[in-house]
């Protein structure tokens, strides 16, 4: 029987981690194994309320469980933040095209994240961990508003110890406890040990952050075809049918959410 693409699969909330005051990571256990490629997204259903798109933040190699890291911003996400372990949600998908790992082989990779935008990148990092021999090096540059707004605090230090990984973090607003860089994430995109002639950049975060990071990368010498952006709009159906996520000639849900800047650079409302 053909799978009903509109029918969510039930998933039990197995664990909840409070990442920041407004961000939680939910570990979901679907009733059946659920596969996705890093960078793809799902539609997560709160029964009786509605659904919203999220990109899984866990290792795509694990099919029996999935992490989704969610910021409280609206009705669905607020209700999710009220839910407890053992309650049931629904998941549909996966949808869209993920990160083209085959195009990253043999290259230096610069990953730039802002705020909860580190969630999709966490899934990418897990994919890179298991295939690290395919890449020359991986630089992660991550920025958050304050030290208290950093997600995956317990993991970033461990990631930095991995072979071929170089990680620098920054906060917009410092405090006496913060010993790292203070400034927007663009301020740590300098003096990087990277071969611009053989590098790809992957960017995920709020639109305003992605705009200025992209402009910075272009200034540094990255070519538009080597800058990968994880785009997000109102991806309601996930199938390119409702048109809510139209961006120029593209539907983000179907043609993305991962695009190169080369594909999007002539669209006037790319950052809206």
PDB file of C-alpha atoms in Angstrom:
ATOM      1  CA  UNK A   1       0.000   0.000   0.000  1.00  0.00           C
ATOM      2  CA  UNK A   2       1.310   3.466  -0.873  1.00  0.00           C
ATOM      3  CA  UNK A   3       2.394   5.548   2.123  1.00  0.00           C
ATOM      4  CA  UNK A   4       0.004   8.417   2.885  1.00  0.00           C
ATOM      5  CA  UNK A   5       2.315  11.429   2.871  1.00  0.00           C
ATOM      6  CA  UNK A   6      -0.223  13.474   4.844  1.00  0.00           C
ATOM      7  CA  UNK A   7      -0.542  10.907   7.661  1.00  0.00           C
ATOM      8  CA  UNK A   8       1.851  11.576  10.565  1.00  0.00           C
ATOM      9  CA  UNK A   9       3.687   8.738  12.250  1.00  0.00           C
ATOM     10  CA  UNK A  10       3.125   8.679  16.000  1.00  0.00           C
ATOM     11  CA  UNK A  11       6.233   9.356  18.080  1.00  0.00           C
ATOM     12  CA  UNK A  12       6.664   9.307  21.844  1.00  0.00           C
ATOM     13  CA  UNK A  13       8.602  12.086  23.558  1.00  0.00           C
ATOM     14  CA  UNK A  14      11.319  10.045  25.227  1.00  0.00           C
ATOM     15  CA  UNK A  15      13.463  12.824  26.663  1.00  0.00           C
ATOM     16  CA  UNK A  16      13.562  16.621  26.938  1.00  0.00           C
ATOM     17  CA  UNK A  17      16.691  18.725  27.432  1.00  0.00           C
ATOM     18  CA  UNK A  18      16.391  22.396  28.390  1.00  0.00           C
ATOM     19  CA  UNK A  19      19.118  23.955  26.216  1.00  0.00           C
ATOM     20  CA  UNK A  20      18.360  27.613  27.039  1.00  0.00           C
ATOM     21  CA  UNK A  21      15.439  29.518  28.558  1.00  0.00           C
ATOM     22  CA  UNK A  22      13.618  29.387  25.200  1.00  0.00           C
ATOM     23  CA  UNK A  23      15.069  26.305  23.496  1.00  0.00           C
ATOM     24  CA  UNK A  24      14.519  22.620  24.231  1.00  0.00           C
ATOM     25  CA  UNK A  25      15.755  19.448  22.539  1.00  0.00           C
ATOM     26  CA  UNK A  26      13.129  16.710  22.298  1.00  0.00           C
ATOM     27  CA  UNK A  27      14.143  13.091  21.724  1.00  0.00           C
ATOM     28  CA  UNK A  28      11.360  11.342  19.818  1.00  0.00           C
ATOM     29  CA  UNK A  29      10.859   7.616  19.379  1.00  0.00           C
ATOM     30  CA  UNK A  30       8.684   6.957  16.309  1.00  0.00           C
ATOM     31  CA  UNK A  31       6.470   3.874  16.198  1.00  0.00           C
ATOM     32  CA  UNK A  32       8.389   2.797  13.098  1.00  0.00           C
ATOM     33  CA  UNK A  33      11.984   3.509  12.053  1.00  0.00           C
ATOM     34  CA  UNK A  34      12.266   6.966  10.495  1.00  0.00           C
ATOM     35  CA  UNK A  35      15.114   7.882   8.137  1.00  0.00           C
ATOM     36  CA  UNK A  36      16.295  11.290   7.025  1.00  0.00           C
ATOM     37  CA  UNK A  37      19.299  12.859   5.323  1.00  0.00           C
ATOM     38  CA  UNK A  38      21.117  15.642   7.167  1.00  0.00           C
ATOM     39  CA  UNK A  39      19.540  18.973   6.224  1.00  0.00           C
ATOM     40  CA  UNK A  40      16.103  17.580   5.385  1.00  0.00           C
ATOM     41  CA  UNK A  41      13.156  18.687   7.528  1.00  0.00           C
ATOM     42  CA  UNK A  42      10.054  17.124   9.044  1.00  0.00           C
ATOM     43  CA  UNK A  43       6.564  18.361   9.877  1.00  0.00           C
ATOM     44  CA  UNK A  44       5.968  17.851  13.606  1.00  0.00           C
ATOM     45  CA  UNK A  45       2.319  17.583  14.694  1.00  0.00           C
ATOM     46  CA  UNK A  46       0.904  18.548  18.070  1.00  0.00           C
ATOM     47  CA  UNK A  47      -2.390  16.601  18.199  1.00  0.00           C
ATOM     48  CA  UNK A  48      -5.416  18.862  18.150  1.00  0.00           C
ATOM     49  CA  UNK A  49      -3.394  22.020  17.485  1.00  0.00           C
ATOM     50  CA  UNK A  50      -1.366  21.844  14.283  1.00  0.00           C
ATOM     51  CA  UNK A  51       2.057  21.159  12.860  1.00  0.00           C
ATOM     52  CA  UNK A  52       5.236  23.065  12.106  1.00  0.00           C
ATOM     53  CA  UNK A  53       8.468  22.336  10.187  1.00  0.00           C
ATOM     54  CA  UNK A  54      11.715  21.515  11.976  1.00  0.00           C
ATOM     55  CA  UNK A  55      15.041  20.126  10.840  1.00  0.00           C
ATOM     56  CA  UNK A  56      16.182  17.178  12.978  1.00  0.00           C
ATOM     57  CA  UNK A  57      19.292  17.878  15.037  1.00  0.00           C
ATOM     58  CA  UNK A  58      20.358  14.281  15.655  1.00  0.00           C
ATOM     59  CA  UNK A  59      22.578  11.765  13.887  1.00  0.00           C
ATOM     60  CA  UNK A  60      20.910  10.686  10.608  1.00  0.00           C
ATOM     61  CA  UNK A  61      22.522   7.282  11.083  1.00  0.00           C
ATOM     62  CA  UNK A  62      20.162   6.593  14.005  1.00  0.00           C
ATOM     63  CA  UNK A  63      16.747   5.541  12.703  1.00  0.00           C
ATOM     64  CA  UNK A  64      14.929   4.483  15.860  1.00  0.00           C
ATOM     65  CA  UNK A  65      15.144   7.896  17.566  1.00  0.00           C
ATOM     66  CA  UNK A  66      15.337  11.509  16.487  1.00  0.00           C
ATOM     67  CA  UNK A  67      16.247  14.769  18.209  1.00  0.00           C
ATOM     68  CA  UNK A  68      14.460  17.982  17.316  1.00  0.00           C
ATOM     69  CA  UNK A  69      15.695  21.225  18.881  1.00  0.00           C
ATOM     70  CA  UNK A  70      12.919  23.806  19.113  1.00  0.00           C
ATOM     71  CA  UNK A  71      12.756  27.468  20.084  1.00  0.00           C
ATOM     72  CA  UNK A  72       9.504  28.692  21.644  1.00  0.00           C
ATOM     73  CA  UNK A  73       8.207  31.243  19.159  1.00  0.00           C
ATOM     74  CA  UNK A  74       4.524  30.532  18.400  1.00  0.00           C
ATOM     75  CA  UNK A  75       1.445  28.479  19.249  1.00  0.00           C
ATOM     76  CA  UNK A  76       2.783  25.065  18.208  1.00  0.00           C
ATOM     77  CA  UNK A  77       6.230  25.555  19.698  1.00  0.00           C
ATOM     78  CA  UNK A  78       4.768  26.984  22.934  1.00  0.00           C
ATOM     79  CA  UNK A  79       2.551  23.921  23.298  1.00  0.00           C
ATOM     80  CA  UNK A  80       5.517  21.655  22.572  1.00  0.00           C
ATOM     81  CA  UNK A  81       7.461  23.352  25.343  1.00  0.00           C
ATOM     82  CA  UNK A  82       4.608  22.488  27.735  1.00  0.00           C
ATOM     83  CA  UNK A  83       4.618  18.802  26.802  1.00  0.00           C
ATOM     84  CA  UNK A  84       6.183  16.135  28.987  1.00  0.00           C
ATOM     85  CA  UNK A  85       8.053  12.884  28.522  1.00  0.00           C
ATOM     86  CA  UNK A  86       5.698  10.085  27.473  1.00  0.00           C
ATOM     87  CA  UNK A  87       3.308  12.275  25.510  1.00  0.00           C
ATOM     88  CA  UNK A  88       2.743  11.558  21.816  1.00  0.00           C
ATOM     89  CA  UNK A  89       3.323  13.822  18.806  1.00  0.00           C
ATOM     90  CA  UNK A  90       3.260  13.106  15.081  1.00  0.00           C
ATOM     91  CA  UNK A  91       5.962  13.408  12.431  1.00  0.00           C
ATOM     92  CA  UNK A  92       5.677  13.565   8.634  1.00  0.00           C
ATOM     93  CA  UNK A  93       8.447  13.465   6.100  1.00  0.00           C
ATOM     94  CA  UNK A  94      11.293  13.763   5.650  1.00  0.00           C
ATOM     95  CA  UNK A  95      10.988  16.544   3.113  1.00  0.00           C
ATOM     96  CA  UNK A  96      13.297  18.467   0.814  1.00  0.00           C
ATOM     97  CA  UNK A  97      16.932  18.075  -0.110  1.00  0.00           C
ATOM     98  CA  UNK A  98      19.673  17.915   2.471  1.00  0.00           C
ATOM     99  CA  UNK A  99      23.321  18.897   2.477  1.00  0.00           C
ATOM    100  CA  UNK A 100      25.207  17.516  -0.570  1.00  0.00           C
ATOM    101  CA  UNK A 101      27.949  15.707   1.350  1.00  0.00           C
ATOM    102  CA  UNK A 102      29.371  14.253  -1.872  1.00  0.00           C
ATOM    103  CA  UNK A 103      30.247  17.782  -3.037  1.00  0.00           C
ATOM    104  CA  UNK A 104      32.156  18.457   0.197  1.00  0.00           C
ATOM    105  CA  UNK A 105      34.609  15.581  -0.242  1.00  0.00           C
ATOM    106  CA  UNK A 106      38.265  16.624  -0.303  1.00  0.00           C
ATOM    107  CA  UNK A 107      37.473  20.171   0.807  1.00  0.00           C
ATOM    108  CA  UNK A 108      37.936  22.481   3.761  1.00  0.00           C
ATOM    109  CA  UNK A 109      34.511  23.083   5.316  1.00  0.00           C
ATOM    110  CA  UNK A 110      33.481  26.257   7.108  1.00  0.00           C
ATOM    111  CA  UNK A 111      30.249  25.870   9.078  1.00  0.00           C
ATOM    112  CA  UNK A 112      28.706  29.059  10.428  1.00  0.00           C
ATOM    113  CA  UNK A 113      25.770  28.946  12.827  1.00  0.00           C
ATOM    114  CA  UNK A 114      23.754  31.469  14.774  1.00  0.00           C
ATOM    115  CA  UNK A 115      21.439  30.801  17.722  1.00  0.00           C
ATOM    116  CA  UNK A 116      19.131  27.834  17.267  1.00  0.00           C
ATOM    117  CA  UNK A 117      20.493  27.572  13.716  1.00  0.00           C
ATOM    118  CA  UNK A 118      23.073  25.259  15.220  1.00  0.00           C
ATOM    119  CA  UNK A 119      20.349  22.568  15.357  1.00  0.00           C
ATOM    120  CA  UNK A 120      20.431  21.521  11.677  1.00  0.00           C
ATOM    121  CA  UNK A 121      24.207  21.944  11.748  1.00  0.00           C
ATOM    122  CA  UNK A 122      24.451  19.526  14.687  1.00  0.00           C
ATOM    123  CA  UNK A 123      22.952  16.870  12.428  1.00  0.00           C
ATOM    124  CA  UNK A 124      25.479  17.811   9.747  1.00  0.00           C
ATOM    125  CA  UNK A 125      28.312  17.576  12.278  1.00  0.00           C
ATOM    126  CA  UNK A 126      27.240  14.049  13.240  1.00  0.00           C
ATOM    127  CA  UNK A 127      27.366  13.102   9.562  1.00  0.00           C
ATOM    128  CA  UNK A 128      30.848  14.606   9.231  1.00  0.00           C
ATOM    129  CA  UNK A 129      32.093  12.833  12.378  1.00  0.00           C
ATOM    130  CA  UNK A 130      31.409   9.449  10.808  1.00  0.00           C
ATOM    131  CA  UNK A 131      32.971  10.332   7.449  1.00  0.00           C
ATOM    132  CA  UNK A 132      35.717  12.734   8.534  1.00  0.00           C
ATOM    133  CA  UNK A 133      38.345  11.069   6.333  1.00  0.00           C
ATOM    134  CA  UNK A 134      36.468  12.487   3.339  1.00  0.00           C
ATOM    135  CA  UNK A 135      37.254  16.100   4.287  1.00  0.00           C
ATOM    136  CA  UNK A 136      40.425  18.127   4.797  1.00  0.00           C
ATOM    137  CA  UNK A 137      39.250  20.018   7.874  1.00  0.00           C
ATOM    138  CA  UNK A 138      36.093  21.381   9.472  1.00  0.00           C
ATOM    139  CA  UNK A 139      35.849  24.857  10.980  1.00  0.00           C
ATOM    140  CA  UNK A 140      32.785  25.681  13.080  1.00  0.00           C
ATOM    141  CA  UNK A 141      32.094  29.291  13.892  1.00  0.00           C
ATOM    142  CA  UNK A 142      29.067  29.797  16.137  1.00  0.00           C
ATOM    143  CA  UNK A 143      27.495  32.881  17.623  1.00  0.00           C
ATOM    144  CA  UNK A 144      24.722  33.462  20.127  1.00  0.00           C
ATOM    145  CA  UNK A 145      23.273  36.508  21.818  1.00  0.00           C
ATOM    146  CA  UNK A 146      24.703  35.727  25.256  1.00  0.00           C
ATOM    147  CA  UNK A 147      26.553  32.838  26.881  1.00  0.00           C
ATOM    148  CA  UNK A 148      23.238  31.661  28.342  1.00  0.00           C
ATOM    149  CA  UNK A 149      21.804  31.397  24.820  1.00  0.00           C
ATOM    150  CA  UNK A 150      24.408  28.896  23.578  1.00  0.00           C
ATOM    151  CA  UNK A 151      22.792  25.575  22.642  1.00  0.00           C
ATOM    152  CA  UNK A 152      24.540  22.209  23.158  1.00  0.00           C
ATOM    153  CA  UNK A 153      26.872  23.762  25.750  1.00  0.00           C
ATOM    154  CA  UNK A 154      27.934  20.336  26.943  1.00  0.00           C
ATOM    155  CA  UNK A 155      28.857  19.129  23.477  1.00  0.00           C
ATOM    156  CA  UNK A 156      30.754  21.970  21.825  1.00  0.00           C
ATOM    157  CA  UNK A 157      33.875  21.403  23.915  1.00  0.00           C
ATOM    158  CA  UNK A 158      33.871  17.699  23.052  1.00  0.00           C
ATOM    159  CA  UNK A 159      33.432  18.439  19.359  1.00  0.00           C
ATOM    160  CA  UNK A 160      36.454  20.774  19.474  1.00  0.00           C
ATOM    161  CA  UNK A 161      38.665  17.887  20.654  1.00  0.00           C
ATOM    162  CA  UNK A 162      37.978  15.867  17.519  1.00  0.00           C
ATOM    163  CA  UNK A 163      40.651  15.450  14.873  1.00  0.00           C
ATOM    164  CA  UNK A 164      40.379  17.967  11.993  1.00  0.00           C
ATOM    165  CA  UNK A 165      37.887  20.160  13.899  1.00  0.00           C
ATOM    166  CA  UNK A 166      38.516  23.830  14.717  1.00  0.00           C
ATOM    167  CA  UNK A 167      35.777  25.569  16.704  1.00  0.00           C
ATOM    168  CA  UNK A 168      35.420  29.199  17.761  1.00  0.00           C
ATOM    169  CA  UNK A 169      32.371  30.679  19.471  1.00  0.00           C
ATOM    170  CA  UNK A 170      31.266  34.237  20.101  1.00  0.00           C
ATOM    171  CA  UNK A 171      28.530  36.063  21.969  1.00  0.00           C
ATOM    172  CA  UNK A 172      26.980  39.394  21.067  1.00  0.00           C
ATOM    173  CA  UNK A 173      26.863  40.520  24.698  1.00  0.00           C
ATOM    174  CA  UNK A 174      29.581  39.391  27.096  1.00  0.00           C
ATOM    175  CA  UNK A 175      29.604  39.063  30.857  1.00  0.00           C
ATOM    176  CA  UNK A 176      32.324  38.437  33.481  1.00  0.00           C
ATOM    177  CA  UNK A 177      31.947  34.653  33.124  1.00  0.00           C
ATOM    178  CA  UNK A 178      32.550  34.663  29.355  1.00  0.00           C
ATOM    179  CA  UNK A 179      36.179  34.262  28.305  1.00  0.00           C
ATOM    180  CA  UNK A 180      35.651  34.029  24.553  1.00  0.00           C
ATOM    181  CA  UNK A 181      35.096  36.520  21.747  1.00  0.00           C
ATOM    182  CA  UNK A 182      32.465  39.223  22.125  1.00  0.00           C
ATOM    183  CA  UNK A 183      30.853  40.409  18.926  1.00  0.00           C
ATOM    184  CA  UNK A 184      28.652  39.233  16.095  1.00  0.00           C
ATOM    185  CA  UNK A 185      29.579  35.922  14.498  1.00  0.00           C
ATOM    186  CA  UNK A 186      31.054  37.798  11.531  1.00  0.00           C
ATOM    187  CA  UNK A 187      33.832  39.034  13.857  1.00  0.00           C
ATOM    188  CA  UNK A 188      35.230  35.503  14.110  1.00  0.00           C
ATOM    189  CA  UNK A 189      35.254  34.984  10.345  1.00  0.00           C
ATOM    190  CA  UNK A 190      38.821  36.210   9.993  1.00  0.00           C
ATOM    191  CA  UNK A 191      42.314  34.756  10.064  1.00  0.00           C
ATOM    192  CA  UNK A 192      40.869  31.329   9.421  1.00  0.00           C
ATOM    193  CA  UNK A 193      43.159  28.429   8.449  1.00  0.00           C
ATOM    194  CA  UNK A 194      41.237  27.617   5.306  1.00  0.00           C
ATOM    195  CA  UNK A 195      42.054  27.241   1.593  1.00  0.00           C
ATOM    196  CA  UNK A 196      39.494  29.486  -0.097  1.00  0.00           C
ATOM    197  CA  UNK A 197      40.246  27.858  -3.449  1.00  0.00           C
ATOM    198  CA  UNK A 198      39.114  24.510  -2.105  1.00  0.00           C
ATOM    199  CA  UNK A 199      36.459  25.272   0.471  1.00  0.00           C
ATOM    200  CA  UNK A 200      32.713  25.231   0.980  1.00  0.00           C
ATOM    201  CA  UNK A 201      30.787  27.251   3.557  1.00  0.00           C
ATOM    202  CA  UNK A 202      27.542  26.108   5.159  1.00  0.00           C
ATOM    203  CA  UNK A 203      25.435  28.739   6.920  1.00  0.00           C
ATOM    204  CA  UNK A 204      22.355  28.399   9.123  1.00  0.00           C
ATOM    205  CA  UNK A 205      20.732  30.905  11.457  1.00  0.00           C
ATOM    206  CA  UNK A 206      18.334  33.844  11.528  1.00  0.00           C
ATOM    207  CA  UNK A 207      17.878  35.542   8.119  1.00  0.00           C
ATOM    208  CA  UNK A 208      19.660  38.745   9.155  1.00  0.00           C
ATOM    209  CA  UNK A 209      22.624  36.716  10.400  1.00  0.00           C
ATOM    210  CA  UNK A 210      22.751  34.649   7.206  1.00  0.00           C
ATOM    211  CA  UNK A 211      22.632  37.822   5.107  1.00  0.00           C
ATOM    212  CA  UNK A 212      25.649  39.426   6.749  1.00  0.00           C
ATOM    213  CA  UNK A 213      27.593  36.159   7.017  1.00  0.00           C
ATOM    214  CA  UNK A 214      27.053  35.594   3.300  1.00  0.00           C
ATOM    215  CA  UNK A 215      28.253  39.112   2.484  1.00  0.00           C
ATOM    216  CA  UNK A 216      31.295  38.528   4.693  1.00  0.00           C
ATOM    217  CA  UNK A 217      32.071  35.235   2.979  1.00  0.00           C
ATOM    218  CA  UNK A 218      31.851  36.909  -0.429  1.00  0.00           C
ATOM    219  CA  UNK A 219      34.251  39.601   0.804  1.00  0.00           C
ATOM    220  CA  UNK A 220      36.636  36.881   1.955  1.00  0.00           C
ATOM    221  CA  UNK A 221      36.633  35.363  -1.521  1.00  0.00           C
ATOM    222  CA  UNK A 222      34.123  32.536  -1.336  1.00  0.00           C
ATOM    223  CA  UNK A 223      32.355  31.936  -4.640  1.00  0.00           C
ATOM    224  CA  UNK A 224      28.505  32.023  -4.576  1.00  0.00           C
ATOM    225  CA  UNK A 225      28.406  28.390  -5.713  1.00  0.00           C
ATOM    226  CA  UNK A 226      30.407  27.349  -2.647  1.00  0.00           C
ATOM    227  CA  UNK A 227      28.136  28.999  -0.064  1.00  0.00           C
ATOM    228  CA  UNK A 228      25.308  26.725   1.120  1.00  0.00           C
ATOM    229  CA  UNK A 229      22.352  28.290   2.899  1.00  0.00           C
ATOM    230  CA  UNK A 230      19.714  26.466   4.936  1.00  0.00           C
ATOM    231  CA  UNK A 231      16.601  28.503   4.144  1.00  0.00           C
ATOM    232  CA  UNK A 232      13.361  28.619   6.077  1.00  0.00           C
ATOM    233  CA  UNK A 233       9.917  30.023   5.364  1.00  0.00           C
ATOM    234  CA  UNK A 234       6.372  28.886   6.074  1.00  0.00           C
ATOM    235  CA  UNK A 235       6.785  25.332   4.817  1.00  0.00           C
ATOM    236  CA  UNK A 236       3.212  24.241   5.500  1.00  0.00           C
ATOM    237  CA  UNK A 237       2.592  21.211   3.310  1.00  0.00           C
ATOM    238  CA  UNK A 238       6.164  20.105   2.714  1.00  0.00           C
ATOM    239  CA  UNK A 239       5.328  19.100  -0.833  1.00  0.00           C
ATOM    240  CA  UNK A 240       5.405  22.276  -2.914  1.00  0.00           C
ATOM    241  CA  UNK A 241       1.617  22.327  -3.158  1.00  0.00           C
ATOM    242  CA  UNK A 242       0.438  25.157  -0.879  1.00  0.00           C
ATOM    243  CA  UNK A 243       2.902  27.766  -2.171  1.00  0.00           C
ATOM    244  CA  UNK A 244       3.546  29.359   1.228  1.00  0.00           C
ATOM    245  CA  UNK A 245       7.306  28.859   0.977  1.00  0.00           C
ATOM    246  CA  UNK A 246       7.713  30.176  -2.579  1.00  0.00           C
ATOM    247  CA  UNK A 247      11.017  31.978  -3.102  1.00  0.00           C
ATOM    248  CA  UNK A 248      11.467  33.195  -6.649  1.00  0.00           C
ATOM    249  CA  UNK A 249      11.068  30.150  -8.894  1.00  0.00           C
ATOM    250  CA  UNK A 250      11.742  27.794  -5.985  1.00  0.00           C
ATOM    251  CA  UNK A 251       9.636  26.127  -3.319  1.00  0.00           C
ATOM    252  CA  UNK A 252      11.878  25.920  -0.256  1.00  0.00           C
ATOM    253  CA  UNK A 253      10.163  22.771   1.007  1.00  0.00           C
ATOM    254  CA  UNK A 254      10.631  20.853  -2.235  1.00  0.00           C
ATOM    255  CA  UNK A 255      13.664  22.399  -3.930  1.00  0.00           C
ATOM    256  CA  UNK A 256      15.525  23.151  -0.676  1.00  0.00           C
ATOM    257  CA  UNK A 257      15.760  23.886   2.155  1.00  0.00           C
ATOM    258  CA  UNK A 258      19.480  23.780   1.300  1.00  0.00           C
ATOM    259  CA  UNK A 259      20.454  26.063  -1.594  1.00  0.00           C
ATOM    260  CA  UNK A 260      23.671  27.582  -2.843  1.00  0.00           C
ATOM    261  CA  UNK A 261      23.877  31.352  -2.811  1.00  0.00           C
ATOM    262  CA  UNK A 262      24.486  31.081  -6.558  1.00  0.00           C
ATOM    263  CA  UNK A 263      20.927  29.767  -6.937  1.00  0.00           C
ATOM    264  CA  UNK A 264      19.317  32.525  -4.848  1.00  0.00           C
ATOM    265  CA  UNK A 265      21.466  35.619  -5.295  1.00  0.00           C
ATOM    266  CA  UNK A 266      19.239  37.275  -7.917  1.00  0.00           C
ATOM    267  CA  UNK A 267      16.035  36.937  -5.853  1.00  0.00           C
ATOM    268  CA  UNK A 268      15.279  40.327  -4.274  1.00  0.00           C
ATOM    269  CA  UNK A 269      13.477  39.057  -1.143  1.00  0.00           C
ATOM    270  CA  UNK A 270      15.872  36.256  -0.281  1.00  0.00           C
ATOM    271  CA  UNK A 271      16.379  37.467   3.304  1.00  0.00           C
ATOM    272  CA  UNK A 272      12.765  38.501   4.092  1.00  0.00           C
TER     273      UNK A 272
END
